[in-house]
Amino acid sequence: MGKLKIKKNDVWIDMTPMSDVMVLLLTFFMLSANFVKNEVVKVQTPASQTMAKVPDKATLDIMIYPDTVNGEPIGRVYLGTDKVVTMQYALDTLVDKIYASNNFAPGSRLKYDDIKDAKAKLTDKKENEELRKTFLAETQIGMPFKEMAKYLGQTHEEMVKQLKANGVPLDSNIVFLNDKKQEGKEVYSEFQLWVKALKQGYKRWYKEMEKKQEKGEALDIDLANTPNKLEICIKADKDTPYATFKKVISELQDINESRYKLLTQYKKEVD
């Protein structure tokens, strides 16, 4: 008896719907994910039993890194934020408005001549576009302003080395004329000026988003669930000298910034 031959049919599966689903899922995760910032300077925070959630957006991060100079412990201060446009607006505020020749008052230890070269190189011109792009690509601000242009023109390895050896100056050595009356004096540190500029930059961006929403323009964010101002988060290493931490708090209080979060690692209770 001959064998019964079963006719074989090719099986064809349409993968188009699956490809569409994969692309949609990939797009969703890319837009909703919060990426960890690649911080050049990292700290080991102290442990605590507080479980309050740290905001994952709209933060102004202040990091205090421990170091030693001539055998004496010090803390180096770095600033960062999660939104590039805030960094851009902050830089523009410093360059165009704050660091102007007619703002510096007699007696200021940091003088206009000290920063005018860096200011000129960081203005929004085509020949300086690469320096600005490098600045916006950085995740941490940690250089004196007068050294900023030179720092941004170095290789990545040299920039990392310079960043770790400096930090944002905390000395209140910049004396400005009073903006409103052009009389009297206002004394600031570079740290305070960056904090003010970053907060103003975020506020400016938020107002622009509100205007677009009022005009009916499409937004790439959910403005209703987006904070309208930056929240300050302080992240200090467990070996940071208390004097530096106290100085940072004092500098913030002097510019009426008294609300902030201290970041720690969660430590479980041991029975």
PDB file of N, CA, C and O in Angstrom, residues 87-154:
ATOM      1  N   MET A  87      19.979  75.660  31.453  1.00  0.00           N
ATOM      2  CA  MET A  87      21.407  75.978  31.426  1.00  0.00           C
ATOM      3  C   MET A  87      21.677  77.086  30.410  1.00  0.00           C
ATOM      4  O   MET A  87      22.451  78.007  30.661  1.00  0.00           O
ATOM      5  N   GLN A  88      21.036  76.995  29.259  1.00  0.00           N
ATOM      6  CA  GLN A  88      21.234  77.995  28.206  1.00  0.00           C
ATOM      7  C   GLN A  88      20.760  79.364  28.662  1.00  0.00           C
ATOM      8  O   GLN A  88      21.465  80.362  28.497  1.00  0.00           O
ATOM      9  N   TYR A  89      19.562  79.430  29.233  1.00  0.00           N
ATOM     10  CA  TYR A  89      19.018  80.704  29.693  1.00  0.00           C
ATOM     11  C   TYR A  89      19.864  81.277  30.829  1.00  0.00           C
ATOM     12  O   TYR A  89      20.041  82.496  30.931  1.00  0.00           O
ATOM     13  N   ALA A  90      20.377  80.419  31.708  1.00  0.00           N
ATOM     14  CA  ALA A  90      21.207  80.880  32.820  1.00  0.00           C
ATOM     15  C   ALA A  90      22.501  81.496  32.303  1.00  0.00           C
ATOM     16  O   ALA A  90      22.931  82.554  32.778  1.00  0.00           O
ATOM     17  N   LEU A  91      23.118  80.843  31.327  1.00  0.00           N
ATOM     18  CA  LEU A  91      24.349  81.373  30.736  1.00  0.00           C
ATOM     19  C   LEU A  91      24.077  82.716  30.066  1.00  0.00           C
ATOM     20  O   LEU A  91      24.852  83.670  30.222  1.00  0.00           O
ATOM     21  N   ASP A  92      22.972  82.800  29.331  1.00  0.00           N
ATOM     22  CA  ASP A  92      22.623  84.055  28.659  1.00  0.00           C
ATOM     23  C   ASP A  92      22.386  85.173  29.677  1.00  0.00           C
ATOM     24  O   ASP A  92      22.768  86.324  29.453  1.00  0.00           O
ATOM     25  N   THR A  93      21.758  84.833  30.804  1.00  0.00           N
ATOM     26  CA  THR A  93      21.491  85.834  31.844  1.00  0.00           C
ATOM     27  C   THR A  93      22.789  86.374  32.421  1.00  0.00           C
ATOM     28  O   THR A  93      22.952  87.585  32.603  1.00  0.00           O
ATOM     29  N   LEU A  94      23.739  85.479  32.709  1.00  0.00           N
ATOM     30  CA  LEU A  94      25.024  85.915  33.252  1.00  0.00           C
ATOM     31  C   LEU A  94      25.791  86.766  32.236  1.00  0.00           C
ATOM     32  O   LEU A  94      26.328  87.827  32.569  1.00  0.00           O
ATOM     33  N   VAL A  95      25.843  86.281  31.004  1.00  0.00           N
ATOM     34  CA  VAL A  95      26.643  86.946  29.974  1.00  0.00           C
ATOM     35  C   VAL A  95      26.038  88.285  29.559  1.00  0.00           C
ATOM     36  O   VAL A  95      26.747  89.295  29.456  1.00  0.00           O
ATOM     37  N   ASP A  96      24.729  88.314  29.326  1.00  0.00           N
ATOM     38  CA  ASP A  96      24.094  89.502  28.746  1.00  0.00           C
ATOM     39  C   ASP A  96      23.646  90.540  29.774  1.00  0.00           C
ATOM     40  O   ASP A  96      23.652  91.740  29.486  1.00  0.00           O
ATOM     41  N   LYS A  97      23.258  90.078  30.965  1.00  0.00           N
ATOM     42  CA  LYS A  97      22.648  91.009  31.925  1.00  0.00           C
ATOM     43  C   LYS A  97      23.486  91.240  33.179  1.00  0.00           C
ATOM     44  O   LYS A  97      23.724  92.385  33.577  1.00  0.00           O
ATOM     45  N   ILE A  98      23.935  90.163  33.808  1.00  0.00           N
ATOM     46  CA  ILE A  98      24.603  90.318  35.108  1.00  0.00           C
ATOM     47  C   ILE A  98      26.043  90.795  34.954  1.00  0.00           C
ATOM     48  O   ILE A  98      26.460  91.774  35.572  1.00  0.00           O
ATOM     49  N   TYR A  99      26.805  90.086  34.104  1.00  0.00           N
ATOM     50  CA  TYR A  99      28.214  90.448  33.935  1.00  0.00           C
ATOM     51  C   TYR A  99      28.370  91.549  32.889  1.00  0.00           C
ATOM     52  O   TYR A  99      28.979  91.363  31.843  1.00  0.00           O
ATOM     53  N   ALA A 100      27.820  92.700  33.177  1.00  0.00           N
ATOM     54  CA  ALA A 100      27.941  93.868  32.307  1.00  0.00           C
ATOM     55  C   ALA A 100      28.899  94.865  32.952  1.00  0.00           C
ATOM     56  O   ALA A 100      28.958  94.975  34.185  1.00  0.00           O
ATOM     57  N   SER A 101      29.637  95.584  32.133  1.00  0.00           N
ATOM     58  CA  SER A 101      30.679  96.471  32.657  1.00  0.00           C
ATOM     59  C   SER A 101      30.130  97.543  33.584  1.00  0.00           C
ATOM     60  O   SER A 101      30.782  97.949  34.545  1.00  0.00           O
ATOM     61  N   ASN A 102      28.899  98.008  33.317  1.00  0.00           N
ATOM     62  CA  ASN A 102      28.337  99.081  34.137  1.00  0.00           C
ATOM     63  C   ASN A 102      27.678  98.570  35.413  1.00  0.00           C
ATOM     64  O   ASN A 102      27.112  99.346  36.176  1.00  0.00           O
ATOM     65  N   ASN A 103      27.726  97.242  35.654  1.00  0.00           N
ATOM     66  CA  ASN A 103      27.141  96.691  36.874  1.00  0.00           C
ATOM     67  C   ASN A 103      28.157  96.587  38.008  1.00  0.00           C
ATOM     68  O   ASN A 103      27.789  96.626  39.181  1.00  0.00           O
ATOM     69  N   PHE A 104      29.437  96.445  37.663  1.00  0.00           N
ATOM     70  CA  PHE A 104      30.452  96.243  38.687  1.00  0.00           C
ATOM     71  C   PHE A 104      30.707  97.555  39.448  1.00  0.00           C
ATOM     72  O   PHE A 104      30.925  98.601  38.845  1.00  0.00           O
ATOM     73  N   ALA A 105      30.693  97.452  40.769  1.00  0.00           N
ATOM     74  CA  ALA A 105      30.912  98.621  41.609  1.00  0.00           C
ATOM     75  C   ALA A 105      32.376  98.701  42.031  1.00  0.00           C
ATOM     76  O   ALA A 105      33.064  97.686  42.103  1.00  0.00           O
ATOM     77  N   PRO A 106      32.877  99.901  42.313  1.00  0.00           N
ATOM     78  CA  PRO A 106      34.239 100.029  42.840  1.00  0.00           C
ATOM     79  C   PRO A 106      34.388  99.226  44.133  1.00  0.00           C
ATOM     80  O   PRO A 106      33.485  99.191  44.962  1.00  0.00           O
ATOM     81  N   GLY A 107      35.505  98.560  44.280  1.00  0.00           N
ATOM     82  CA  GLY A 107      35.730  97.754  45.477  1.00  0.00           C
ATOM     83  C   GLY A 107      35.443  96.288  45.282  1.00  0.00           C
ATOM     84  O   GLY A 107      35.712  95.475  46.172  1.00  0.00           O
ATOM     85  N   SER A 108      34.886  95.917  44.131  1.00  0.00           N
ATOM     86  CA  SER A 108      34.624  94.509  43.856  1.00  0.00           C
ATOM     87  C   SER A 108      35.944  93.780  43.635  1.00  0.00           C
ATOM     88  O   SER A 108      36.784  94.208  42.850  1.00  0.00           O
ATOM     89  N   ARG A 109      36.135  92.669  44.351  1.00  0.00           N
ATOM     90  CA  ARG A 109      37.385  91.914  44.192  1.00  0.00           C
ATOM     91  C   ARG A 109      37.445  91.229  42.833  1.00  0.00           C
ATOM     92  O   ARG A 109      38.505  91.120  42.239  1.00  0.00           O
ATOM     93  N   LEU A 110      36.317  90.736  42.339  1.00  0.00           N
ATOM     94  CA  LEU A 110      36.253  90.236  40.964  1.00  0.00           C
ATOM     95  C   LEU A 110      35.824  91.402  40.091  1.00  0.00           C
ATOM     96  O   LEU A 110      34.724  91.926  40.242  1.00  0.00           O
ATOM     97  N   LYS A 111      36.690  91.810  39.187  1.00  0.00           N
ATOM     98  CA  LYS A 111      36.419  92.983  38.372  1.00  0.00           C
ATOM     99  C   LYS A 111      35.997  92.579  36.964  1.00  0.00           C
ATOM    100  O   LYS A 111      36.210  91.440  36.543  1.00  0.00           O
ATOM    101  N   TYR A 112      35.417  93.535  36.254  1.00  0.00           N
ATOM    102  CA  TYR A 112      34.939  93.260  34.897  1.00  0.00           C
ATOM    103  C   TYR A 112      36.081  92.814  33.993  1.00  0.00           C
ATOM    104  O   TYR A 112      35.908  91.946  33.143  1.00  0.00           O
ATOM    105  N   ASP A 113      37.253  93.402  34.175  1.00  0.00           N
ATOM    106  CA  ASP A 113      38.408  93.026  33.355  1.00  0.00           C
ATOM    107  C   ASP A 113      38.786  91.558  33.531  1.00  0.00           C
ATOM    108  O   ASP A 113      39.378  90.954  32.638  1.00  0.00           O
ATOM    109  N   ASP A 114      38.448  90.985  34.703  1.00  0.00           N
ATOM    110  CA  ASP A 114      38.788  89.584  34.968  1.00  0.00           C
ATOM    111  C   ASP A 114      37.942  88.624  34.132  1.00  0.00           C
ATOM    112  O   ASP A 114      38.380  87.512  33.828  1.00  0.00           O
ATOM    113  N   ILE A 115      36.735  89.050  33.794  1.00  0.00           N
ATOM    114  CA  ILE A 115      35.810  88.117  33.124  1.00  0.00           C
ATOM    115  C   ILE A 115      35.439  88.537  31.704  1.00  0.00           C
ATOM    116  O   ILE A 115      34.712  87.820  31.018  1.00  0.00           O
ATOM    117  N   LYS A 116      35.934  89.692  31.247  1.00  0.00           N
ATOM    118  CA  LYS A 116      35.470  90.201  29.947  1.00  0.00           C
ATOM    119  C   LYS A 116      35.879  89.293  28.782  1.00  0.00           C
ATOM    120  O   LYS A 116      35.127  89.153  27.810  1.00  0.00           O
ATOM    121  N   ASP A 117      37.055  88.658  28.869  1.00  0.00           N
ATOM    122  CA  ASP A 117      37.476  87.766  27.784  1.00  0.00           C
ATOM    123  C   ASP A 117      36.577  86.539  27.705  1.00  0.00           C
ATOM    124  O   ASP A 117      36.160  86.121  26.623  1.00  0.00           O
ATOM    125  N   ALA A 118      36.290  85.936  28.873  1.00  0.00           N
ATOM    126  CA  ALA A 118      35.394  84.776  28.904  1.00  0.00           C
ATOM    127  C   ALA A 118      33.995  85.168  28.451  1.00  0.00           C
ATOM    128  O   ALA A 118      33.334  84.426  27.711  1.00  0.00           O
ATOM    129  N   LYS A 119      33.529  86.334  28.865  1.00  0.00           N
ATOM    130  CA  LYS A 119      32.207  86.838  28.464  1.00  0.00           C
ATOM    131  C   LYS A 119      32.121  86.994  26.945  1.00  0.00           C
ATOM    132  O   LYS A 119      31.131  86.599  26.324  1.00  0.00           O
ATOM    133  N   ALA A 120      33.184  87.543  26.347  1.00  0.00           N
ATOM    134  CA  ALA A 120      33.196  87.756  24.896  1.00  0.00           C
ATOM    135  C   ALA A 120      33.149  86.431  24.142  1.00  0.00           C
ATOM    136  O   ALA A 120      32.479  86.311  23.114  1.00  0.00           O
ATOM    137  N   LYS A 121      33.843  85.431  24.652  1.00  0.00           N
ATOM    138  CA  LYS A 121      33.898  84.134  23.966  1.00  0.00           C
ATOM    139  C   LYS A 121      32.623  83.323  24.135  1.00  0.00           C
ATOM    140  O   LYS A 121      32.368  82.390  23.381  1.00  0.00           O
ATOM    141  N   LEU A 122      31.815  83.652  25.141  1.00  0.00           N
ATOM    142  CA  LEU A 122      30.590  82.889  25.400  1.00  0.00           C
ATOM    143  C   LEU A 122      29.338  83.598  24.918  1.00  0.00           C
ATOM    144  O   LEU A 122      28.233  83.147  25.194  1.00  0.00           O
ATOM    145  N   THR A 123      29.500  84.729  24.223  1.00  0.00           N
ATOM    146  CA  THR A 123      28.332  85.383  23.647  1.00  0.00           C
ATOM    147  C   THR A 123      27.824  84.554  22.474  1.00  0.00           C
ATOM    148  O   THR A 123      28.547  83.750  21.905  1.00  0.00           O
ATOM    149  N   ASP A 124      26.586  84.790  22.101  1.00  0.00           N
ATOM    150  CA  ASP A 124      25.939  83.955  21.088  1.00  0.00           C
ATOM    151  C   ASP A 124      26.363  84.378  19.678  1.00  0.00           C
ATOM    152  O   ASP A 124      25.621  85.020  18.959  1.00  0.00           O
ATOM    153  N   LYS A 125      27.569  84.008  19.289  1.00  0.00           N
ATOM    154  CA  LYS A 125      28.076  84.305  17.948  1.00  0.00           C
ATOM    155  C   LYS A 125      28.519  83.009  17.293  1.00  0.00           C
ATOM    156  O   LYS A 125      28.819  82.030  17.954  1.00  0.00           O
ATOM    157  N   LYS A 126      28.562  83.021  15.972  1.00  0.00           N
ATOM    158  CA  LYS A 126      28.877  81.802  15.231  1.00  0.00           C
ATOM    159  C   LYS A 126      30.251  81.248  15.590  1.00  0.00           C
ATOM    160  O   LYS A 126      30.440  80.052  15.733  1.00  0.00           O
ATOM    161  N   GLU A 127      31.250  82.136  15.765  1.00  0.00           N
ATOM    162  CA  GLU A 127      32.594  81.655  16.034  1.00  0.00           C
ATOM    163  C   GLU A 127      32.724  81.028  17.420  1.00  0.00           C
ATOM    164  O   GLU A 127      33.678  80.321  17.699  1.00  0.00           O
ATOM    165  N   ASN A 128      31.751  81.304  18.292  1.00  0.00           N
ATOM    166  CA  ASN A 128      31.801  80.757  19.642  1.00  0.00           C
ATOM    167  C   ASN A 128      30.721  79.697  19.872  1.00  0.00           C
ATOM    168  O   ASN A 128      30.451  79.306  21.007  1.00  0.00           O
ATOM    169  N   GLU A 129      30.104  79.247  18.802  1.00  0.00           N
ATOM    170  CA  GLU A 129      29.002  78.288  18.917  1.00  0.00           C
ATOM    171  C   GLU A 129      29.456  76.975  19.542  1.00  0.00           C
ATOM    172  O   GLU A 129      28.730  76.370  20.342  1.00  0.00           O
ATOM    173  N   GLU A 130      30.679  76.521  19.220  1.00  0.00           N
ATOM    174  CA  GLU A 130      31.164  75.253  19.746  1.00  0.00           C
ATOM    175  C   GLU A 130      31.353  75.305  21.259  1.00  0.00           C
ATOM    176  O   GLU A 130      31.079  74.330  21.963  1.00  0.00           O
ATOM    177  N   LEU A 131      31.833  76.450  21.771  1.00  0.00           N
ATOM    178  CA  LEU A 131      32.004  76.591  23.220  1.00  0.00           C
ATOM    179  C   LEU A 131      30.659  76.495  23.925  1.00  0.00           C
ATOM    180  O   LEU A 131      30.537  75.847  24.968  1.00  0.00           O
ATOM    181  N   ARG A 132      29.648  77.130  23.376  1.00  0.00           N
ATOM    182  CA  ARG A 132      28.314  77.093  23.983  1.00  0.00           C
ATOM    183  C   ARG A 132      27.730  75.685  23.921  1.00  0.00           C
ATOM    184  O   ARG A 132      27.077  75.227  24.863  1.00  0.00           O
ATOM    185  N   LYS A 133      27.950  74.988  22.812  1.00  0.00           N
ATOM    186  CA  LYS A 133      27.457  73.612  22.697  1.00  0.00           C
ATOM    187  C   LYS A 133      28.117  72.714  23.744  1.00  0.00           C
ATOM    188  O   LYS A 133      27.469  71.853  24.341  1.00  0.00           O
ATOM    189  N   THR A 134      29.419  72.915  23.947  1.00  0.00           N
ATOM    190  CA  THR A 134      30.135  72.121  24.955  1.00  0.00           C
ATOM    191  C   THR A 134      29.595  72.408  26.345  1.00  0.00           C
ATOM    192  O   THR A 134      29.415  71.493  27.156  1.00  0.00           O
ATOM    193  N   PHE A 135      29.313  73.680  26.630  1.00  0.00           N
ATOM    194  CA  PHE A 135      28.752  74.046  27.931  1.00  0.00           C
ATOM    195  C   PHE A 135      27.408  73.368  28.160  1.00  0.00           C
ATOM    196  O   PHE A 135      27.147  72.819  29.234  1.00  0.00           O
ATOM    197  N   LEU A 136      26.545  73.389  27.140  1.00  0.00           N
ATOM    198  CA  LEU A 136      25.209  72.809  27.280  1.00  0.00           C
ATOM    199  C   LEU A 136      25.247  71.286  27.364  1.00  0.00           C
ATOM    200  O   LEU A 136      24.319  70.661  27.879  1.00  0.00           O
ATOM    201  N   ALA A 137      26.336  70.682  26.860  1.00  0.00           N
ATOM    202  CA  ALA A 137      26.469  69.222  26.937  1.00  0.00           C
ATOM    203  C   ALA A 137      26.955  68.771  28.309  1.00  0.00           C
ATOM    204  O   ALA A 137      26.850  67.589  28.640  1.00  0.00           O
ATOM    205  N   GLU A 138      27.478  69.696  29.097  1.00  0.00           N
ATOM    206  CA  GLU A 138      27.976  69.345  30.427  1.00  0.00           C
ATOM    207  C   GLU A 138      26.808  69.123  31.388  1.00  0.00           C
ATOM    208  O   GLU A 138      25.757  69.744  31.267  1.00  0.00           O
ATOM    209  N   THR A 139      27.008  68.232  32.361  1.00  0.00           N
ATOM    210  CA  THR A 139      25.958  67.956  33.343  1.00  0.00           C
ATOM    211  C   THR A 139      26.194  68.696  34.648  1.00  0.00           C
ATOM    212  O   THR A 139      25.309  68.736  35.499  1.00  0.00           O
ATOM    213  N   GLN A 140      27.390  69.285  34.817  1.00  0.00           N
ATOM    214  CA  GLN A 140      27.710  69.988  36.057  1.00  0.00           C
ATOM    215  C   GLN A 140      28.457  71.284  35.764  1.00  0.00           C
ATOM    216  O   GLN A 140      29.318  71.340  34.892  1.00  0.00           O
ATOM    217  N   ILE A 141      28.109  72.323  36.520  1.00  0.00           N
ATOM    218  CA  ILE A 141      28.822  73.597  36.463  1.00  0.00           C
ATOM    219  C   ILE A 141      29.770  73.616  37.648  1.00  0.00           C
ATOM    220  O   ILE A 141      29.338  73.496  38.794  1.00  0.00           O
ATOM    221  N   GLY A 142      31.057  73.784  37.388  1.00  0.00           N
ATOM    222  CA  GLY A 142      32.012  73.730  38.484  1.00  0.00           C
ATOM    223  C   GLY A 142      33.302  74.464  38.211  1.00  0.00           C
ATOM    224  O   GLY A 142      34.369  74.025  38.640  1.00  0.00           O
ATOM    225  N   MET A 143      33.220  75.585  37.502  1.00  0.00           N
ATOM    226  CA  MET A 143      34.413  76.380  37.194  1.00  0.00           C
ATOM    227  C   MET A 143      34.141  77.853  37.480  1.00  0.00           C
ATOM    228  O   MET A 143      33.025  78.327  37.304  1.00  0.00           O
ATOM    229  N   PRO A 144      35.163  78.600  37.929  1.00  0.00           N
ATOM    230  CA  PRO A 144      35.010  80.059  38.002  1.00  0.00           C
ATOM    231  C   PRO A 144      34.704  80.601  36.618  1.00  0.00           C
ATOM    232  O   PRO A 144      35.226  80.113  35.621  1.00  0.00           O
ATOM    233  N   PHE A 145      33.852  81.607  36.533  1.00  0.00           N
ATOM    234  CA  PHE A 145      33.410  82.109  35.234  1.00  0.00           C
ATOM    235  C   PHE A 145      34.575  82.602  34.383  1.00  0.00           C
ATOM    236  O   PHE A 145      34.590  82.416  33.172  1.00  0.00           O
ATOM    237  N   LYS A 146      35.564  83.223  35.000  1.00  0.00           N
ATOM    238  CA  LYS A 146      36.675  83.767  34.213  1.00  0.00           C
ATOM    239  C   LYS A 146      37.493  82.676  33.530  1.00  0.00           C
ATOM    240  O   LYS A 146      38.216  82.947  32.567  1.00  0.00           O
ATOM    241  N   GLU A 147      37.381  81.429  34.018  1.00  0.00           N
ATOM    242  CA  GLU A 147      38.107  80.303  33.418  1.00  0.00           C
ATOM    243  C   GLU A 147      37.220  79.459  32.508  1.00  0.00           C
ATOM    244  O   GLU A 147      37.682  78.489  31.915  1.00  0.00           O
ATOM    245  N   MET A 148      35.944  79.835  32.390  1.00  0.00           N
ATOM    246  CA  MET A 148      34.970  78.984  31.719  1.00  0.00           C
ATOM    247  C   MET A 148      35.297  78.757  30.237  1.00  0.00           C
ATOM    248  O   MET A 148      35.260  77.623  29.745  1.00  0.00           O
ATOM    249  N   ALA A 149      35.616  79.804  29.507  1.00  0.00           N
ATOM    250  CA  ALA A 149      35.884  79.665  28.066  1.00  0.00           C
ATOM    251  C   ALA A 149      37.121  78.804  27.828  1.00  0.00           C
ATOM    252  O   ALA A 149      37.124  77.930  26.948  1.00  0.00           O
ATOM    253  N   LYS A 150      38.175  79.030  28.595  1.00  0.00           N
ATOM    254  CA  LYS A 150      39.395  78.231  28.461  1.00  0.00           C
ATOM    255  C   LYS A 150      39.118  76.774  28.780  1.00  0.00           C
ATOM    256  O   LYS A 150      39.592  75.859  28.104  1.00  0.00           O
ATOM    257  N   TYR A 151      38.315  76.555  29.819  1.00  0.00           N
ATOM    258  CA  TYR A 151      37.949  75.195  30.242  1.00  0.00           C
ATOM    259  C   TYR A 151      37.172  74.460  29.155  1.00  0.00           C
ATOM    260  O   TYR A 151      37.454  73.300  28.837  1.00  0.00           O
ATOM    261  N   LEU A 152      36.217  75.132  28.524  1.00  0.00           N
ATOM    262  CA  LEU A 152      35.384  74.512  27.499  1.00  0.00           C
ATOM    263  C   LEU A 152      36.151  74.211  26.216  1.00  0.00           C
ATOM    264  O   LEU A 152      35.714  73.393  25.416  1.00  0.00           O
ATOM    265  N   GLY A 153      37.284  74.848  26.024  1.00  0.00           N
ATOM    266  CA  GLY A 153      38.080  74.620  24.823  1.00  0.00           C
ATOM    267  C   GLY A 153      39.054  73.474  24.948  1.00  0.00           C
ATOM    268  O   GLY A 153      39.793  73.179  23.991  1.00  0.00           O
ATOM    269  N   GLN A 154      39.070  72.775  26.080  1.00  0.00           N
ATOM    270  CA  GLN A 154      40.009  71.677  26.302  1.00  0.00           C
ATOM    271  C   GLN A 154      39.411  70.343  25.879  1.00  0.00           C
ATOM    272  O   GLN A 154      38.230  70.247  25.541  1.00  0.00           O
TER     273      GLN A 154
END
